[in-house]
Short mmCIF file of C-alpha atoms in Angstrom, two decimals:
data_model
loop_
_atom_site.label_atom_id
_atom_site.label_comp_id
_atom_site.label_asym_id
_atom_site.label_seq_id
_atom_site.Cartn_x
_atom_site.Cartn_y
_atom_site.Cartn_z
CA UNK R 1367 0.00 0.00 0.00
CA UNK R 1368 1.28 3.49 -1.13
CA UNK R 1369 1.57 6.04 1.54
CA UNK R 1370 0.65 9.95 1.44
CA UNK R 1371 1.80 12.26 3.55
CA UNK R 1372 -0.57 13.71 6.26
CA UNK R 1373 -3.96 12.28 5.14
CA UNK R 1374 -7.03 12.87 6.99
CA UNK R 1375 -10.12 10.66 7.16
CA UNK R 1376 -12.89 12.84 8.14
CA UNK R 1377 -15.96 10.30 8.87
CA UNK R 1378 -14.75 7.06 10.37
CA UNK R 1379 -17.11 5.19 13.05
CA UNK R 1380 -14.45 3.68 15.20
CA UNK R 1381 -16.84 2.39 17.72
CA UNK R 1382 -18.30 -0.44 15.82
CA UNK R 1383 -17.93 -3.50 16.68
CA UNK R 1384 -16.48 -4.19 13.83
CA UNK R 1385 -13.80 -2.81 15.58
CA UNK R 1386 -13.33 -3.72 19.00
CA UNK R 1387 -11.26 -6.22 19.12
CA UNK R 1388 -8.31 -4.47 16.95
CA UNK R 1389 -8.86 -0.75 17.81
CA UNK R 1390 -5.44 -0.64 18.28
CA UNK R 1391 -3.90 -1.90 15.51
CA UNK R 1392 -6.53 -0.43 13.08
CA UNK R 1393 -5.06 3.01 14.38
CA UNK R 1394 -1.75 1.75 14.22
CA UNK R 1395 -2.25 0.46 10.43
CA UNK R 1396 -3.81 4.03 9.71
CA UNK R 1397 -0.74 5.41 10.37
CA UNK R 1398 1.71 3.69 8.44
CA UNK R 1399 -0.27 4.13 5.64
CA UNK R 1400 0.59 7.96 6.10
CA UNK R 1401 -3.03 8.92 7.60
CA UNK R 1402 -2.54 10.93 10.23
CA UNK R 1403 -5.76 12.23 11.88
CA UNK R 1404 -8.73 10.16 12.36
CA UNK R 1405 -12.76 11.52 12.93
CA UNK R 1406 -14.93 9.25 14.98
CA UNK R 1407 -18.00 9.95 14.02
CA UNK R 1408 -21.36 10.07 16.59
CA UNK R 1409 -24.48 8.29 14.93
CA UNK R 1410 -26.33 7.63 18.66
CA UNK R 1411 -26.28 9.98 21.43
CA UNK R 1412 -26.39 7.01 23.57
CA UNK R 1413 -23.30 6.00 22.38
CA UNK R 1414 -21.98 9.45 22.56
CA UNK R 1415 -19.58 8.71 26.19
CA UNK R 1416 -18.07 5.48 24.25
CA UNK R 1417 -16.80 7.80 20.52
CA UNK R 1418 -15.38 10.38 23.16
CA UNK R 1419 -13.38 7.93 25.38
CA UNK R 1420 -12.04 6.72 22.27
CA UNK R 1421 -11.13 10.02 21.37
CA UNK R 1422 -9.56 10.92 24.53
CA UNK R 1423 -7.22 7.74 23.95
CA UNK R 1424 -5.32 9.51 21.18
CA UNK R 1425 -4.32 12.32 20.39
CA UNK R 1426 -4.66 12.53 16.92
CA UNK R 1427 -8.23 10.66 16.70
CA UNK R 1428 -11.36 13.73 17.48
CA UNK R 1429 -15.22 13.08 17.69
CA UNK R 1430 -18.75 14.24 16.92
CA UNK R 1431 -21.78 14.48 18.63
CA UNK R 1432 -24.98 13.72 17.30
CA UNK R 1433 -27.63 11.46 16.24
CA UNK R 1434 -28.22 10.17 12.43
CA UNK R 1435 -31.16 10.33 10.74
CA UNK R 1436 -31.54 6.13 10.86
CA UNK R 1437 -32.26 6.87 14.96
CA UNK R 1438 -33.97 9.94 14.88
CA UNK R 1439 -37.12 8.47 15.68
CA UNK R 1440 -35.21 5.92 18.32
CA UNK R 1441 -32.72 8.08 20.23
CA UNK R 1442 -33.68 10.18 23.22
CA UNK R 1443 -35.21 14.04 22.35
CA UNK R 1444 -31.30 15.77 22.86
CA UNK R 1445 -32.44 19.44 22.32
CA UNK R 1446 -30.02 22.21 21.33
CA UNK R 1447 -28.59 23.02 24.61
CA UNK R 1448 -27.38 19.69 25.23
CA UNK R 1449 -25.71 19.44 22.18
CA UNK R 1450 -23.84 22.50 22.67
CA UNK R 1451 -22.91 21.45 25.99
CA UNK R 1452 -21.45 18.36 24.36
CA UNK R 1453 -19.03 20.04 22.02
CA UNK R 1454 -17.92 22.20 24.06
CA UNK R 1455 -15.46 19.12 25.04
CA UNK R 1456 -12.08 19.58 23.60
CA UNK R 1457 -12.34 16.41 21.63
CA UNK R 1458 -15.38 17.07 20.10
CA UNK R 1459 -14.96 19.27 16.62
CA UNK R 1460 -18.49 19.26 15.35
CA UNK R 1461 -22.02 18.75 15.22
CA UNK R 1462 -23.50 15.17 13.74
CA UNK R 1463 -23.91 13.13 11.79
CA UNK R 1464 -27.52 14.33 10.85
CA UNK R 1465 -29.70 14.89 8.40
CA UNK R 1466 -31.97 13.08 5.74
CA UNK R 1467 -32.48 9.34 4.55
CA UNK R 1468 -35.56 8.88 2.50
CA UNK R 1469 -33.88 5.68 1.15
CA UNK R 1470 -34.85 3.36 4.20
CA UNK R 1471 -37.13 6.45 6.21
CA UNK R 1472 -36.22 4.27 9.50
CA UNK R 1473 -37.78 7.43 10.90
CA UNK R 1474 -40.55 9.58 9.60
CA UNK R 1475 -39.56 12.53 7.98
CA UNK R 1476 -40.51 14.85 9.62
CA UNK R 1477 -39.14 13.33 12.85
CA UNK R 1478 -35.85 13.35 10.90
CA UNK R 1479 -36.44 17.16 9.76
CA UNK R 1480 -36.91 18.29 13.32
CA UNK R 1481 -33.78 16.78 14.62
CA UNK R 1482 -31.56 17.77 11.36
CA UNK R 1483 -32.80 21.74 12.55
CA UNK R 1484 -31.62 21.42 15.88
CA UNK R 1485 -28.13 20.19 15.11
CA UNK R 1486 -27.69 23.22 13.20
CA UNK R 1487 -28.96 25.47 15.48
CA UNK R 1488 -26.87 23.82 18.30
CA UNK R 1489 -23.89 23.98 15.17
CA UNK R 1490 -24.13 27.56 14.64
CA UNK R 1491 -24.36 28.48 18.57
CA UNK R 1492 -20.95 26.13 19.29
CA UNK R 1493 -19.83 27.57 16.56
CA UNK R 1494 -18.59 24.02 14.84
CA UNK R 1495 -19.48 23.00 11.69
CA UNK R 1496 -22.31 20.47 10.93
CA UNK R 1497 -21.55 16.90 9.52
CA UNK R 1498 -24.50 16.25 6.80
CA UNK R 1499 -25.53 12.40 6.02
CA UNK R 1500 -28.33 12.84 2.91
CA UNK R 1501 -29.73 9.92 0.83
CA UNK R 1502 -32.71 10.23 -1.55
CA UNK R 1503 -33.57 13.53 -0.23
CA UNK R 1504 -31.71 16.29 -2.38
CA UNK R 1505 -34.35 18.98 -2.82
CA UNK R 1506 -35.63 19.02 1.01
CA UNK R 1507 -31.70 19.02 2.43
CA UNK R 1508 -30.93 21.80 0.02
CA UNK R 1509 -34.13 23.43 1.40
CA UNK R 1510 -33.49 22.89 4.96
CA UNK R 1511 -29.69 24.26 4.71
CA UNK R 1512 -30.80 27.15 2.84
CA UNK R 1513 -33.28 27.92 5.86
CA UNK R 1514 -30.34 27.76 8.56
CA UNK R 1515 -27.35 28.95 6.93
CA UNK R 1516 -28.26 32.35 8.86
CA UNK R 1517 -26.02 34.33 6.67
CA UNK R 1518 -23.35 32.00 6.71
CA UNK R 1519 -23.60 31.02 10.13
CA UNK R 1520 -23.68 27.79 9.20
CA UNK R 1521 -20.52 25.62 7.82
CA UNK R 1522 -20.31 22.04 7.53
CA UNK R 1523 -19.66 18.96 5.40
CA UNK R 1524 -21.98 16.96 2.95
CA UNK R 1525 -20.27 13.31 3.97
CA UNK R 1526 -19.87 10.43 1.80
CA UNK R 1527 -21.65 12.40 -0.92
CA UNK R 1528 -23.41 10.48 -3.23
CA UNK R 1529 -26.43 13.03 -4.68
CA UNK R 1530 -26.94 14.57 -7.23
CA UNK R 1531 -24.86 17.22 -8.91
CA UNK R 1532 -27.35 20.33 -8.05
CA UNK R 1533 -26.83 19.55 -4.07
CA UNK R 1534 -23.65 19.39 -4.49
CA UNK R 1535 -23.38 22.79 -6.42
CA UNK R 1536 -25.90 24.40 -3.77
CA UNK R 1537 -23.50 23.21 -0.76
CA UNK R 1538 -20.87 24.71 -2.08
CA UNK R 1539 -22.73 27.96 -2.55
CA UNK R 1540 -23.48 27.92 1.58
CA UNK R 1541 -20.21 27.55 2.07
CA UNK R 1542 -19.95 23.94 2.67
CA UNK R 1543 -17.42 21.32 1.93
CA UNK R 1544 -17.65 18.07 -0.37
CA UNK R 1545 -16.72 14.65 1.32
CA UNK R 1546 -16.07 11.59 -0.76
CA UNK R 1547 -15.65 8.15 0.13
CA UNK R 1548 -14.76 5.12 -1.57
CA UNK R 1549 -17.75 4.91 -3.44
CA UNK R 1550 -15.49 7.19 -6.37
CA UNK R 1551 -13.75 4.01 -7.14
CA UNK R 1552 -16.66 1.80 -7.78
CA UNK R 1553 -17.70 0.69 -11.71
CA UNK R 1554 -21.10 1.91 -11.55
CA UNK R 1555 -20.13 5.55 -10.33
CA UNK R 1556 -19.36 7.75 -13.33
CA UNK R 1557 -21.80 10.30 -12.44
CA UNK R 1558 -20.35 10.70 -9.21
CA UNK R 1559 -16.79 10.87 -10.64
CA UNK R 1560 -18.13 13.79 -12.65
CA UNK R 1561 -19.11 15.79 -9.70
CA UNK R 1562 -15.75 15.13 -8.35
CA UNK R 1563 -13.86 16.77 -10.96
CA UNK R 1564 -16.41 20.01 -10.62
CA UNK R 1565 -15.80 20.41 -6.85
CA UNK R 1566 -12.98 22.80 -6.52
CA UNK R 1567 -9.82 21.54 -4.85
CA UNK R 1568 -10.20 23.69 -1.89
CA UNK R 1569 -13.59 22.28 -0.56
CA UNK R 1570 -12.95 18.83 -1.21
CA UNK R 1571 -12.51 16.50 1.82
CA UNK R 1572 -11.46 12.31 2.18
CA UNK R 1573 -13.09 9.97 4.26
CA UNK R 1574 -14.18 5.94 4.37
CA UNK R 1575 -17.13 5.44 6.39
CA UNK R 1576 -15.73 2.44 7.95
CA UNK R 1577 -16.39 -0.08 8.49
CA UNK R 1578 -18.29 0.69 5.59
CA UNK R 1579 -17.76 1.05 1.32
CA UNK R 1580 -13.93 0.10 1.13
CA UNK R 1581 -12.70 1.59 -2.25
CA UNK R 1582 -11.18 -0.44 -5.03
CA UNK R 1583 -8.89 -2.41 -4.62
CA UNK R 1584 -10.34 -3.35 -1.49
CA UNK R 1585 -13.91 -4.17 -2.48
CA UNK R 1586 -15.11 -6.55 -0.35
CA UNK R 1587 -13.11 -6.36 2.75
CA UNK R 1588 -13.69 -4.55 6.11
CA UNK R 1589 -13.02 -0.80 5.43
CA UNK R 1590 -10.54 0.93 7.65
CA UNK R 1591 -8.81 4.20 7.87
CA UNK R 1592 -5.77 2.74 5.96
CA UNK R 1593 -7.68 2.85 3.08
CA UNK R 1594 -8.83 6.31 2.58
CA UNK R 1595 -4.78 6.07 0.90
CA UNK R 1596 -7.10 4.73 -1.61
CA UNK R 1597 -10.12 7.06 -2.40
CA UNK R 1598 -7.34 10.16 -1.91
CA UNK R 1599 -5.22 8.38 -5.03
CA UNK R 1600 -8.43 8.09 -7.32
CA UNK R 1601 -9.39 11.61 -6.07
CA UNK R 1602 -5.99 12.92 -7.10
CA UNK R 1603 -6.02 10.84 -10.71
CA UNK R 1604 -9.47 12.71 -11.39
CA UNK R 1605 -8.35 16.19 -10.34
CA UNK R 1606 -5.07 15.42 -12.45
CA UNK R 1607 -3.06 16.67 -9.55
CA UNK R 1608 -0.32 14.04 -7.21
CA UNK R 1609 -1.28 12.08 -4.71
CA UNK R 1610 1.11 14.56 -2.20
CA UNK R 1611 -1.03 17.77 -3.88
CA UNK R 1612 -4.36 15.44 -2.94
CA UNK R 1613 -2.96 15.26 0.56
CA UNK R 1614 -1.62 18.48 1.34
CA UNK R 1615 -5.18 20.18 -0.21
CA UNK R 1616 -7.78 17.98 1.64
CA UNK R 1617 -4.85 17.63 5.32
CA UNK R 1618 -5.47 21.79 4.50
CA UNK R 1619 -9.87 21.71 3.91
CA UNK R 1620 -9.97 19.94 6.99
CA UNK R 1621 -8.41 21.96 9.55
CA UNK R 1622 -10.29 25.20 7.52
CA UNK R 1623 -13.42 23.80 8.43
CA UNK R 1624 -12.61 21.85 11.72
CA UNK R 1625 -10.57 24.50 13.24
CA UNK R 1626 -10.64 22.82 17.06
CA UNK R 1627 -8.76 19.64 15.41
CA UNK R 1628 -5.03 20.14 16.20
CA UNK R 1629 -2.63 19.06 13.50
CA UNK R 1630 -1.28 15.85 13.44
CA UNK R 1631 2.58 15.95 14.63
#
C-alpha cells in the first residue's frame, strides 16, 4: 500500500464493533499508511460517552456528537442546549452526523427534519461545523440548509456524498465542503466521478465510512482508515493533480473547516 503524507479521514465510526477487538492496531495500520488524523464519528447519542473515550485515547483521533437520521425516531429528544454542551469538550470538533435518509425512512420525515434543525442550530451556537448524512432527499436538504445557513452562520460537510450534482453545487454555494468516500472508485459511479472533478480543490474533503464502502482495490473487505490512501489516489487521478497535492489540499480543507482539530505531529 502506497503512503501519502498527512492524510485525513474525516468520517470514520471507530466504535463499531467491527472494531473492537483491533482498535489498536486499526489506528496503528492508519498510520503507516501515512493517515494521520482520524474523525470518529457520533451516529447515537447514547453511544456518545463510548466515541469520546475513544477520542480521549489519542491524540490525533477527534469526535462528533450527534444522532443520524436512521435513529432519529429511536434516540432520546437531545435538544439544542445539550448538544452545545457536548461540544464544548475539547475532543469534540463538530455537530452530527444528521440529516436526511428517504432511502430506508427508519424514521418519519418529519421526525428526521426536526432533529436535522436542531443540530444546526446547536452547530451555529458552538460555533462548529455540521456533519451532513443525505440519501434520496436532495431537494428538502438543500431546502433545509438554505433555511439555517443564517447568513453563513452555518458551515459544515456533505459526507460520503453520493447526490446529485445540483446539491452538491448548492453546498458549495453555503459555504460547505464536499466529502467523498470510496464509493469514487466503484464501476457503476461515473456520475459521481463527474461531480468530483467540478468540486474545486479547496472544498474537497477524504473519508471511508468504515467499516463501511472500502474503495477499489479493497472491495469486499472490512473498510478501515488505511484505506482512505485509496479514495485520496483516485481523487488525485481525477483532479489530475499528485497524490502529495491530494494530501496536502484535503490535510489543508480539513483543519479550515474543523478548526478545534489540532494538526497531526
Amino acid at each position: 500500500m502506497s503512503a501519502l503524507p498527512r492524510l485525513v479521514d474525516s468520517h470514520c465510526h471507530l466504535d463499531f464493533d467491527d472494531f473492537a477487538a483491533e482498535r489498536g492496531e486499526v489506528v496503528a495500520r492508519a498510520r503507516r499508511a501515512g493517515v494521520g488524523t482520524m474523525v470518529t464519528i457520533c451516529t447515537k447519542i447514547t453511544e456518545f460517552p463510548t466515541i469520546r473515550s475513544i477520542a480521549e485515547t489519542d491524540p490525533d483521533i477527534w469526535c462528533t456528537v450527534g444522532i443520524h437520521p436512521h435513529e432519529a425516531a429511536s434516540e432520546p429528544d437531545t435538544d439544542e442546549a445539550a448538544l452545545v454542551a457536548f461540544a464544548d469538550h475539547p475532543k469534540v470538533i463538530g455537530i452530527g452526523e444528521c440529516g436526511l435518509d428517504y432511502h430506508y425512512d427508519y424514521a418519519p420525515r418529519d421526525r428526521q427534519a426536526e432533529v436535522f434543525r436542531t443540530h444546526a442550530r446547536a452547530a451555529k451556537r458552538a460555533g462548529v461545523p455540521m456533519v451532513v448524512h443525505t440519501r434520496e432527499a436532495d431537494a428538502d436538504t438543500a431546502r433545509l440548509l438554505t433555511e439555517e445557513s443564517d447568513g453563513g452562520r452555518l458551515a459544515g460537510v456533505l459526507h460520503c456524498f453520493t447526490s446529485g450534482r445540483d446539491l452538491a453545487m448548492h453546498g458549495l454555494d453555503l459555504g460547505f465542503y464536499v466529502s467523498f468516500s470510496g464509493i469514487i472508485t466503484f464501476k457503476n459511479a461515473g456520475d459521481l466521478r463527474d461531480i468530483v472533478r467540478a468540486v474545486p480543490l479547496d472544498r474537497l474533503l477524504v473519508e471511508t465510512d468504515a467499516p463501511y464502502l472500502a474503495p477499489v482495490p479493497m472491495r469486499g473487505k472490512r473498510n478501515e482508515p488505511a484505506f482512505v490512501v485509496h479514495t485520496a489516489a483516485a481523487i488525485a487521478a481525477l483532479k489530475g493533480v499528485s497524490a502529495e497535492e491530494l494530501a496536502e489540499a484535503t490535510t489543508g480543507n480539513f483543519h479550515r473547516l474543523f478548526t478545534k482539530a489540532a494538526r497531526a505531529a
